[in-house]
mmCIF file with all atom_site columns, C-alpha atoms in Angstrom:
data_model
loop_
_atom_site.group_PDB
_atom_site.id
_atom_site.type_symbol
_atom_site.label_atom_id
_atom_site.label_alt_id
_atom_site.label_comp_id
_atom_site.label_asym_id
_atom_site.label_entity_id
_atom_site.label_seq_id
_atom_site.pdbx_PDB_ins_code
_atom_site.Cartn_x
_atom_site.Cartn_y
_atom_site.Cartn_z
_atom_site.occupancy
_atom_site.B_iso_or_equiv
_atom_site.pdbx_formal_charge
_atom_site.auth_seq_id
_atom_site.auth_comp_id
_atom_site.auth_asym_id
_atom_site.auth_atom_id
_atom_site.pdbx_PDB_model_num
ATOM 1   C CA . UNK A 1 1   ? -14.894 -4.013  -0.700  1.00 40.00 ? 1   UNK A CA 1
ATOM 2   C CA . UNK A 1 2   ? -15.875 -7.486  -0.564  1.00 40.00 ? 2   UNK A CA 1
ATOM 3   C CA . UNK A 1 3   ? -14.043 -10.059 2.007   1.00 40.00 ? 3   UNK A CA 1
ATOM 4   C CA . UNK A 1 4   ? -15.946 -13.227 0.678   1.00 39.00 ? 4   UNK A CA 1
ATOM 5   C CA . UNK A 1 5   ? -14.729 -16.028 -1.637  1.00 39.00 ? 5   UNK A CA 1
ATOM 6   C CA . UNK A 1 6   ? -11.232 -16.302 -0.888  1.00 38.00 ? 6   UNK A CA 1
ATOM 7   C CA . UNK A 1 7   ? -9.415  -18.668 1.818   1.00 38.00 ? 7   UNK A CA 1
ATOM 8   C CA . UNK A 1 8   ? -10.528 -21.851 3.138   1.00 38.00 ? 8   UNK A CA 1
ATOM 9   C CA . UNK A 1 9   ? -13.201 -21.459 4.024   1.00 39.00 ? 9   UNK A CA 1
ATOM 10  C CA . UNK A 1 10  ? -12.456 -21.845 7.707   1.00 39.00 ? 10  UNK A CA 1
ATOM 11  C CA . UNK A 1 11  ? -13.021 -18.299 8.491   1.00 38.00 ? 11  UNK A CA 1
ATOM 12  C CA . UNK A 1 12  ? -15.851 -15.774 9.056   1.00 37.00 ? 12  UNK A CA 1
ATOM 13  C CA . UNK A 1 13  ? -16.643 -12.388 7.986   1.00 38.00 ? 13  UNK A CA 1
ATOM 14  C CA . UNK A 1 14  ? -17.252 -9.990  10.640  1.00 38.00 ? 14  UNK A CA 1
ATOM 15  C CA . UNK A 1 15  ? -18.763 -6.367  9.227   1.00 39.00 ? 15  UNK A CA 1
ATOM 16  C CA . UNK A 1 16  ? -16.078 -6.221  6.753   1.00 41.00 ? 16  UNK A CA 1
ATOM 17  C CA . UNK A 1 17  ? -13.316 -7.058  8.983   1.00 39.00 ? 17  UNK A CA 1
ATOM 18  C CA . UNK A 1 18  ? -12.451 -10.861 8.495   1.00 39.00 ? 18  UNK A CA 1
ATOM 19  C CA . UNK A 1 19  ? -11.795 -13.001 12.075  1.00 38.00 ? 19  UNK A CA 1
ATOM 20  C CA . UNK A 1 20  ? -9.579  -16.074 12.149  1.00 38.00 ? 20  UNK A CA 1
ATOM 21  C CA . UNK A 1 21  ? -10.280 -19.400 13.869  1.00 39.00 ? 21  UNK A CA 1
ATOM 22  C CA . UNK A 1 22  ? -9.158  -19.610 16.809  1.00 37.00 ? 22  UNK A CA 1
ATOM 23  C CA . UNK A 1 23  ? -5.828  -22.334 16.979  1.00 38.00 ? 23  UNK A CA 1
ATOM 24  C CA . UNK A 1 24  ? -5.853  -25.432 18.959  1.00 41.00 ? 24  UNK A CA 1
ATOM 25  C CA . UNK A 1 25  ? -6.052  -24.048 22.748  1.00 41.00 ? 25  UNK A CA 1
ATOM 26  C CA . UNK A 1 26  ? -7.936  -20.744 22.042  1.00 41.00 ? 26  UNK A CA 1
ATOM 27  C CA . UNK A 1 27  ? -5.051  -18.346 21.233  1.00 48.00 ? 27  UNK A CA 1
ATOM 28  C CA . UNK A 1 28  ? -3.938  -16.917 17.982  1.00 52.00 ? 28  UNK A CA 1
ATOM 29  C CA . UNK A 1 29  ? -0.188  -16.384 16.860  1.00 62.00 ? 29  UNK A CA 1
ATOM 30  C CA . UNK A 1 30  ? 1.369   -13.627 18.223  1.00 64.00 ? 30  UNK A CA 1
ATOM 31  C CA . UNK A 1 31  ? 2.350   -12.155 14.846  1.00 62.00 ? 31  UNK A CA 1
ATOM 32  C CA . UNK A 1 32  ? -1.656  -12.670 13.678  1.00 64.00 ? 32  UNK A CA 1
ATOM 33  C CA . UNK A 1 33  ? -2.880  -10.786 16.765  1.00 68.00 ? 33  UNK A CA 1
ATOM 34  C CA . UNK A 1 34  ? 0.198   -8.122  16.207  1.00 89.00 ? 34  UNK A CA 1
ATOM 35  C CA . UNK A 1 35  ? -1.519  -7.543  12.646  1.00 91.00 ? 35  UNK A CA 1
ATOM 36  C CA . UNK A 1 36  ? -5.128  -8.001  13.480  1.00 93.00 ? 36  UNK A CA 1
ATOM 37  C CA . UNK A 1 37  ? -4.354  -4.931  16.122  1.00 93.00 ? 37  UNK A CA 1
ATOM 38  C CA . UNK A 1 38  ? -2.195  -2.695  13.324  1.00 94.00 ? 38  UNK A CA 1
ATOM 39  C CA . UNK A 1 39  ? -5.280  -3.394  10.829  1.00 96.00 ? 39  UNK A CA 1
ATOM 40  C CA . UNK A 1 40  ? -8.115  -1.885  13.541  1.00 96.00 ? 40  UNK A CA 1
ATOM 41  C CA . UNK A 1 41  ? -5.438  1.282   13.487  1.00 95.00 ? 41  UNK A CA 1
ATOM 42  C CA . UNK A 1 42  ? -5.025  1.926   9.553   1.00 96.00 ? 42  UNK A CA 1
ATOM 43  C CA . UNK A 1 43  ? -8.924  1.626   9.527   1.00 96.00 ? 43  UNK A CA 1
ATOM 44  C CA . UNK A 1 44  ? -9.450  3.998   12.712  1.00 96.00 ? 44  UNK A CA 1
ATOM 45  C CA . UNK A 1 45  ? -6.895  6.260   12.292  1.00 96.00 ? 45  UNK A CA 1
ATOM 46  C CA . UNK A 1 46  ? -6.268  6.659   8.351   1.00 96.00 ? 46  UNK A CA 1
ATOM 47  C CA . UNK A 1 47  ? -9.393  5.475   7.004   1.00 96.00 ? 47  UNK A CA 1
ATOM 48  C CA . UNK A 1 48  ? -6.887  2.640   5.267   1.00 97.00 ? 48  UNK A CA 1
ATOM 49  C CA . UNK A 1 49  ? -9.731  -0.093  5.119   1.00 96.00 ? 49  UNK A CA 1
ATOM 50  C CA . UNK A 1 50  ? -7.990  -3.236  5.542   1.00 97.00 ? 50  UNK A CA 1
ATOM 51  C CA . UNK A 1 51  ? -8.021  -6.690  6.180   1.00 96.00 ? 51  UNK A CA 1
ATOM 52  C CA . UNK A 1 52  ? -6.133  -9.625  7.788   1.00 95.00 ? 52  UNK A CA 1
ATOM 53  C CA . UNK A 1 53  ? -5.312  -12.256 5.121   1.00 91.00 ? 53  UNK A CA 1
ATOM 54  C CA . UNK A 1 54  ? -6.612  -15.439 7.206   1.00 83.00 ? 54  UNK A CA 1
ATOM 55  C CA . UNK A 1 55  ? -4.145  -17.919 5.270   1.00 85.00 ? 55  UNK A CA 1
ATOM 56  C CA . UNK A 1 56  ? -0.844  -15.539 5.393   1.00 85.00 ? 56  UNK A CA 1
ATOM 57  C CA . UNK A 1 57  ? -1.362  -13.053 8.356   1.00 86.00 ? 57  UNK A CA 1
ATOM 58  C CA . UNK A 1 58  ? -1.091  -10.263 6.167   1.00 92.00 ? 58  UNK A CA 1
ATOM 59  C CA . UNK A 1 59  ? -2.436  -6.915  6.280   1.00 96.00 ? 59  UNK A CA 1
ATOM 60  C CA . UNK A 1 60  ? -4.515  -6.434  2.528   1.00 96.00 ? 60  UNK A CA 1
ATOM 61  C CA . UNK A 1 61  ? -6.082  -3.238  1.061   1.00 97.00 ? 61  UNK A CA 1
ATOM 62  C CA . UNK A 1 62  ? -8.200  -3.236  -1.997  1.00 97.00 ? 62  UNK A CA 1
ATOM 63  C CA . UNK A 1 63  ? -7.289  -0.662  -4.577  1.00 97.00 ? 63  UNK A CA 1
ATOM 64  C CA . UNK A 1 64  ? -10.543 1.719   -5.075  1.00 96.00 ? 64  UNK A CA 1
ATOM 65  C CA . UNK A 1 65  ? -11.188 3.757   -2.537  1.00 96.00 ? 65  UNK A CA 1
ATOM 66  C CA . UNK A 1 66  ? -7.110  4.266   -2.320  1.00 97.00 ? 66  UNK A CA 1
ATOM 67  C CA . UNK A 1 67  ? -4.567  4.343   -5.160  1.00 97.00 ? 67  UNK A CA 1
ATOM 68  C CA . UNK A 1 68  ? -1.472  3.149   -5.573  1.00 97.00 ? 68  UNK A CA 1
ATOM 69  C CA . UNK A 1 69  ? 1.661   3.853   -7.618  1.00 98.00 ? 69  UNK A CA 1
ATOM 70  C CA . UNK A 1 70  ? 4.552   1.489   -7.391  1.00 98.00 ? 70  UNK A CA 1
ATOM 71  C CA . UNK A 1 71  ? 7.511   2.588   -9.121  1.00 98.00 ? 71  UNK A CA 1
ATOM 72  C CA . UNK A 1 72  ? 11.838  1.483   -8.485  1.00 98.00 ? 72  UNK A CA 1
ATOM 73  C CA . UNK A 1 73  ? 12.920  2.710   -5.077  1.00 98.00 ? 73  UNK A CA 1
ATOM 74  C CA . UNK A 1 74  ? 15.504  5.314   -7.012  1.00 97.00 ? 74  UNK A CA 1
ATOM 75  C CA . UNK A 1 75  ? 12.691  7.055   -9.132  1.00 98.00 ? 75  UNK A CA 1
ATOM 76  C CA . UNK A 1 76  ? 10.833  6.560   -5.471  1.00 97.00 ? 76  UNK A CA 1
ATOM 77  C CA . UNK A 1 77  ? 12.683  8.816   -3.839  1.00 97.00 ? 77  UNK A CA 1
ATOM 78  C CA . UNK A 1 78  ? 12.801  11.594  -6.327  1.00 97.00 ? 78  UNK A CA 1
ATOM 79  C CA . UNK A 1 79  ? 9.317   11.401  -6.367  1.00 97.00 ? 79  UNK A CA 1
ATOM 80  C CA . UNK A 1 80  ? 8.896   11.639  -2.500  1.00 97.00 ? 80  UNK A CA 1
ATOM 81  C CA . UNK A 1 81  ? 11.404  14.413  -2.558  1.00 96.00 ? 81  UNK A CA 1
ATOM 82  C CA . UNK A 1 82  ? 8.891   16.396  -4.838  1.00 95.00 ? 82  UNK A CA 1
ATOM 83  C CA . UNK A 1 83  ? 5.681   15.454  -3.361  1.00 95.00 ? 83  UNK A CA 1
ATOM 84  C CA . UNK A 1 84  ? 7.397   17.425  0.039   1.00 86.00 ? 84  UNK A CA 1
ATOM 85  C CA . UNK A 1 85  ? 5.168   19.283  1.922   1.00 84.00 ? 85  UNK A CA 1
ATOM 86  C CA . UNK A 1 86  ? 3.208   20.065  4.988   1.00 86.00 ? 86  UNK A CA 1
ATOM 87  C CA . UNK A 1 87  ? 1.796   16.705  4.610   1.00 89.00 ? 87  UNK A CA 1
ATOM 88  C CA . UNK A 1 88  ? 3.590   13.922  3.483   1.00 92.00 ? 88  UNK A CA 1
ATOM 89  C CA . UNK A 1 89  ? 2.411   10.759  1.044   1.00 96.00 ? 89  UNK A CA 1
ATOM 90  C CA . UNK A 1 90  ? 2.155   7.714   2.606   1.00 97.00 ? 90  UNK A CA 1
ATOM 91  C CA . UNK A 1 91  ? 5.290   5.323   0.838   1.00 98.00 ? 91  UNK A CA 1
ATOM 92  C CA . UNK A 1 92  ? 5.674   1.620   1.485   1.00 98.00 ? 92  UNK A CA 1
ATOM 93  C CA . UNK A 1 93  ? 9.687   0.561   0.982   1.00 97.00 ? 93  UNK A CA 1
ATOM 94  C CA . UNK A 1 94  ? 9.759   -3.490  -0.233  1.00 96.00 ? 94  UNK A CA 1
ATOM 95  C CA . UNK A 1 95  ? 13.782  -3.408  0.486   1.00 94.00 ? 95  UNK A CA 1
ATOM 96  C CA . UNK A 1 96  ? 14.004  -7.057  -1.338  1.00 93.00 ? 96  UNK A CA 1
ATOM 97  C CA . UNK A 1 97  ? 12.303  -5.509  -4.742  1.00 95.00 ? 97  UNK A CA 1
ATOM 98  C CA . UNK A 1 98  ? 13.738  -2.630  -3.936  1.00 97.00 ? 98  UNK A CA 1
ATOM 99  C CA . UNK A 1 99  ? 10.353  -0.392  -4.893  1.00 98.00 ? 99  UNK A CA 1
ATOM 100 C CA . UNK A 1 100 ? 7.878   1.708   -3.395  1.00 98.00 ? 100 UNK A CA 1
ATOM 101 C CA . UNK A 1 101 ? 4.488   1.809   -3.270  1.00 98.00 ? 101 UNK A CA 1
ATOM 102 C CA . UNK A 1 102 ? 2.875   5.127   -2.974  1.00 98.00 ? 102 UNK A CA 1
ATOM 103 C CA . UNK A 1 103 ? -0.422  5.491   -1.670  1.00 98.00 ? 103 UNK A CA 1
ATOM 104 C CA . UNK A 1 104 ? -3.165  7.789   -3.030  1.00 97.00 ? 104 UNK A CA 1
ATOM 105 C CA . UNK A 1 105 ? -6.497  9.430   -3.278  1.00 96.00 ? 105 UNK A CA 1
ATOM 106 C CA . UNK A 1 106 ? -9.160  7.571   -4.993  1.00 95.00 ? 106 UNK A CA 1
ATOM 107 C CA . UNK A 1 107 ? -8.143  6.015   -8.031  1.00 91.00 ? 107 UNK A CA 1
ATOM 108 C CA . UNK A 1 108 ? -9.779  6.696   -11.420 1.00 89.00 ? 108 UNK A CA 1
ATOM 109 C CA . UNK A 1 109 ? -9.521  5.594   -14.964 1.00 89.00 ? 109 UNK A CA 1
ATOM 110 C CA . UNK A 1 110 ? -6.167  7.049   -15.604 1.00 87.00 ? 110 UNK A CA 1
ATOM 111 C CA . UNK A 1 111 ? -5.051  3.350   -16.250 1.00 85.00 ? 111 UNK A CA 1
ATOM 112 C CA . UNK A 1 112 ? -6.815  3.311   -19.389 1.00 89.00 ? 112 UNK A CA 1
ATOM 113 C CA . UNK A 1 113 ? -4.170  6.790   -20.550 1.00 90.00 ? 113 UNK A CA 1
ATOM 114 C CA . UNK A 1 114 ? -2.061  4.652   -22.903 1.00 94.00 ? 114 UNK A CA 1
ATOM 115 C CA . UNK A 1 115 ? 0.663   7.846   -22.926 1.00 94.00 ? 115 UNK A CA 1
ATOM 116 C CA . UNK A 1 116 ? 0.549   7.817   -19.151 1.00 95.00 ? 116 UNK A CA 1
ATOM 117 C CA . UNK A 1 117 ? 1.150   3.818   -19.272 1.00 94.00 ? 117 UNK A CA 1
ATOM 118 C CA . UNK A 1 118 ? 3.743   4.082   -21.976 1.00 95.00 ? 118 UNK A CA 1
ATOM 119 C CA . UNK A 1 119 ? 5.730   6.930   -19.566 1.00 95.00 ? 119 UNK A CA 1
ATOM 120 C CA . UNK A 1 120 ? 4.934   4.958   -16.304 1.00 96.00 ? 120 UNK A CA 1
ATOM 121 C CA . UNK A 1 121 ? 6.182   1.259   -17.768 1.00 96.00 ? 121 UNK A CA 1
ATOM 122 C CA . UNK A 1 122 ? 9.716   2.806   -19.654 1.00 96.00 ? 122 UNK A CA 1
ATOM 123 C CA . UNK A 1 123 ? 10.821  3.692   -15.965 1.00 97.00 ? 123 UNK A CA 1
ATOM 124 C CA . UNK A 1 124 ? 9.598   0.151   -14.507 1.00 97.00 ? 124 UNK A CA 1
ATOM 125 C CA . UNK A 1 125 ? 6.420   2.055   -12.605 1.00 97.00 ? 125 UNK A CA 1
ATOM 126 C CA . UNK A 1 126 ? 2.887   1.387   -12.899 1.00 96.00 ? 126 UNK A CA 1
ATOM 127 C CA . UNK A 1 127 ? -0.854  2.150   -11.107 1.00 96.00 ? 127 UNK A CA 1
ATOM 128 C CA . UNK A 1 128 ? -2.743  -0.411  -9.444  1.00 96.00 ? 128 UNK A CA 1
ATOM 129 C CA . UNK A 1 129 ? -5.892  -1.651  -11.122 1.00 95.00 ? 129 UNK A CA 1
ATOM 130 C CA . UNK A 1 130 ? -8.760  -1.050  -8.881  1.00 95.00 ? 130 UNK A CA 1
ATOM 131 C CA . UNK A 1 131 ? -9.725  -4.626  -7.156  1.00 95.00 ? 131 UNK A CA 1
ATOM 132 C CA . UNK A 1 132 ? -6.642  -5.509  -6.974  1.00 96.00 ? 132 UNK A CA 1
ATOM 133 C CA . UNK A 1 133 ? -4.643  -5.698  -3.451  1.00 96.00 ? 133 UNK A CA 1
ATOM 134 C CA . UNK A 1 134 ? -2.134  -4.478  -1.785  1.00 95.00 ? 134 UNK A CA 1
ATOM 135 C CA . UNK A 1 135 ? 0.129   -5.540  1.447   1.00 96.00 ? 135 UNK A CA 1
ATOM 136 C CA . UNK A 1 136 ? 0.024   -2.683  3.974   1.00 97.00 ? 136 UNK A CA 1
ATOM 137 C CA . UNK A 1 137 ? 3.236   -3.443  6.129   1.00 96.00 ? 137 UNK A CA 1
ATOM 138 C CA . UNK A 1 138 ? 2.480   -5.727  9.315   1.00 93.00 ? 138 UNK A CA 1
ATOM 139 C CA . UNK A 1 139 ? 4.785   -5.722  12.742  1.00 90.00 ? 139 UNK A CA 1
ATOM 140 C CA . UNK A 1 140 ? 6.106   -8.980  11.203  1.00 87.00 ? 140 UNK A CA 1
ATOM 141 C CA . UNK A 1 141 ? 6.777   -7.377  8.025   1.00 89.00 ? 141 UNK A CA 1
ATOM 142 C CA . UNK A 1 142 ? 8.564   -4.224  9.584   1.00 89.00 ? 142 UNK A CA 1
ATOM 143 C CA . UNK A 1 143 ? 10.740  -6.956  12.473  1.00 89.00 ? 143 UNK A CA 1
ATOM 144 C CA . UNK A 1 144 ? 11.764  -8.923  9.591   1.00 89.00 ? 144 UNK A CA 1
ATOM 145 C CA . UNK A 1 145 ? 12.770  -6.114  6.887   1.00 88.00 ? 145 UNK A CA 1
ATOM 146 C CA . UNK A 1 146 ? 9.964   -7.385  4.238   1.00 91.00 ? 146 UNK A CA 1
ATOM 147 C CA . UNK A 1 147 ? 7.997   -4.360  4.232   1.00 95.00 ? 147 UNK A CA 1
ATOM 148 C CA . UNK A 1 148 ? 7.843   -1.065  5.841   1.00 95.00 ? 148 UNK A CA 1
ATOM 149 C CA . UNK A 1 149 ? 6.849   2.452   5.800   1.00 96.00 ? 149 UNK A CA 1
ATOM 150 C CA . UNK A 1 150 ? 9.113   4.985   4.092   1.00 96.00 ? 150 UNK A CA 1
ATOM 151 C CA . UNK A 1 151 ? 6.907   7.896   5.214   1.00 95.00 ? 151 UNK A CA 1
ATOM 152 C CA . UNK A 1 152 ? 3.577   6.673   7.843   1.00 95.00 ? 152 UNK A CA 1
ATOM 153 C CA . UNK A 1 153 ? 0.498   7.349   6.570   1.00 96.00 ? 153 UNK A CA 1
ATOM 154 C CA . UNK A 1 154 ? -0.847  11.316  8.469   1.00 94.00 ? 154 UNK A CA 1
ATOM 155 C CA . UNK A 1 155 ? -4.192  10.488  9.429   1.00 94.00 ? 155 UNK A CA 1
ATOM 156 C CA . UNK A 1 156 ? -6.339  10.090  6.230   1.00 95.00 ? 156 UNK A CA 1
ATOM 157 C CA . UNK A 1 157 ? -4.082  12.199  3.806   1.00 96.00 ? 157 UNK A CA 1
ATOM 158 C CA . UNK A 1 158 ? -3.284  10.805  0.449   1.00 97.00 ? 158 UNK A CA 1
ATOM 159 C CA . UNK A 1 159 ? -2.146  12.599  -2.740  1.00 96.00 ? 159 UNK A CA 1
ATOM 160 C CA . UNK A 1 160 ? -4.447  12.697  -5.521  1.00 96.00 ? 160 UNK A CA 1
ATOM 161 C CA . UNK A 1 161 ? -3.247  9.714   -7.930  1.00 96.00 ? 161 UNK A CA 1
ATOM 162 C CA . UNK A 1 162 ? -2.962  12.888  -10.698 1.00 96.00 ? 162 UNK A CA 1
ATOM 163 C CA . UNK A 1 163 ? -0.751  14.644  -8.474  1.00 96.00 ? 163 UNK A CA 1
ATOM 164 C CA . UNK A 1 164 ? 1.761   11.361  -8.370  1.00 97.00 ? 164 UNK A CA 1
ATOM 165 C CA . UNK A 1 165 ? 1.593   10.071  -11.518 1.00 97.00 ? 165 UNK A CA 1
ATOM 166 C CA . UNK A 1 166 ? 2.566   13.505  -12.881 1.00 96.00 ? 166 UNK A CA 1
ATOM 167 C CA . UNK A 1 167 ? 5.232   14.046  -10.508 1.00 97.00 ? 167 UNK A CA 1
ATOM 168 C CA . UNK A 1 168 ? 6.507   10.813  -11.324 1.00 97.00 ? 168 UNK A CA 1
ATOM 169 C CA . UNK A 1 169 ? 6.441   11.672  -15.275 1.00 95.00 ? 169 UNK A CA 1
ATOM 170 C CA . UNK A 1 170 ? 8.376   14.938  -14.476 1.00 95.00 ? 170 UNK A CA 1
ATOM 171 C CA . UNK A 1 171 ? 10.735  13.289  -12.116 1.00 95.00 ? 171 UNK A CA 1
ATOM 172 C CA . UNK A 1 172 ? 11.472  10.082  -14.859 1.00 93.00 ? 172 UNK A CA 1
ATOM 173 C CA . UNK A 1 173 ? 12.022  12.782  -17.369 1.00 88.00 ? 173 UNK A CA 1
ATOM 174 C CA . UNK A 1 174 ? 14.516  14.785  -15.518 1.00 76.00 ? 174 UNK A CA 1
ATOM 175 C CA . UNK A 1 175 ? 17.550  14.737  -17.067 1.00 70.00 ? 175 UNK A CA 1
ATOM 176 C CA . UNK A 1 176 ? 20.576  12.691  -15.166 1.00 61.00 ? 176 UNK A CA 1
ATOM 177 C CA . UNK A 1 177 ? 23.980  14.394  -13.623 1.00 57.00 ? 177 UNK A CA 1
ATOM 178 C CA . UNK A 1 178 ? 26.733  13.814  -16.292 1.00 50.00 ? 178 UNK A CA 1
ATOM 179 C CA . UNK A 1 179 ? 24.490  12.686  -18.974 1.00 48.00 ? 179 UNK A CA 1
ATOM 180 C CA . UNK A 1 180 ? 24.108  14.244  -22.226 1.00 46.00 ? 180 UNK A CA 1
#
C-alpha cells in the first residue's frame, strides 16, 4: 500500500502510517488526533491497514488486502441478515447515501465476472476495484452522522468477497412480499 504522491506535500511518511504537520502552536485538531488514535486501533486490532488523509482528516483504506461491496442500505440489510453468524461482517452505514459498505477478505478478480457485474449493477451494488479507497468511519464521522459502523469490525474477521457477492445475488433475487 503506498502512502506517497498524494497531498501537499507538507506531510511525511512514517513506516506506512502518514504524520501531519504540526499546526501553528504545536497541537493538532482535536478531531485529527481523535482519528489518528482510531486509525493505530483498526491497524492493531483488525489488521484494517489504514491511513489518516492529511488534507481531510479522514480515516482511508486501500482496497487489496480487504474487499469491499457497497450495495443500497435496503438490499444491505438483507444481506447482513444472511451473512448472520458467530461472527459478524464488518458493515459501514453512509445514512446520507443511504448504502453500505461491506468489508471483506482479500479481493480477487471477480470484478472482471461480467454476469456477476451485470447482477451486482441492476440492484445499484458494486465491488471495489483494488487501489482504490475507502473511508473507514472516524469519531467525527460517527458525532456528526456521516459515517458509521452498522456491525464493528471482530478482530481481523472478514467474509470472503465470494461469500458476499453471492449472498448478495441470492438476496437481490429473492422475490418481494406482494409481488408477482
Amino acid at each position: 500500500m503506498s502512502t506517497s504522491g498524494t497531498g501537499s506535500g507538507n506531510h511525511r511518511t512514517l513506516g506506512t502510517t502518514q504524520v501531519l504537520p504540526a499546526r501553528p502552536g504545536g497541537r493538532r485538531s482535536a478531531a485529527k488526533e481523535d482519528a489518528f488514535h482510531r486509525c493505530r486501533r483498526y491497524r492493531t486490532d483488525h489488521r484494517l491497514f489504514a491511513d489518516v488523509d492529511p488534507a481531510l482528516g479522514r480515516i482511508m483504506l486501500e482496497v487489496g488486502a480487504v474487499g469491499a461491496v457497497v450495495m443500497p442500505a435496503t438490499l444491505g440489510a438483507k444481506v447482513a441478515e444472511a451473512l448472520s453468524g458467530p461472527r459478524r461482517c464488518p458493515i459501514i452505514a453512509h445514512p446520507r447515501s443511504d448504502r453500505w459498505t461491506f468489508l471483506t477478505g482479500p479481493t480477487d478478480n471477480s470484478y472482471l465476472d461480467m454476469g456477476l457485474f451485470a447482477d451486482l449493477f441492476r440492484v445499484c451494488a458494486s465491488i471495489a476495484l483494488p487501489g482504490s479507497r475507502i473511508v473507514l468511519p472516524s469519531p467525527a464521522d460517527e458525532r456528526t452522522g456521516y459515517r458509521s459502523w452498522i456491525s464493528a469490525p471482530e478482530e481481523d474477521y472478514r467474509p470472503n468477497l465470494a461469500e458476499v457477492t453471492g449472498v448478495t445475488r441470492t438476496a437481490a433475487a429473492a422475490p418481494r412480499c406482494g409481488v408477482n
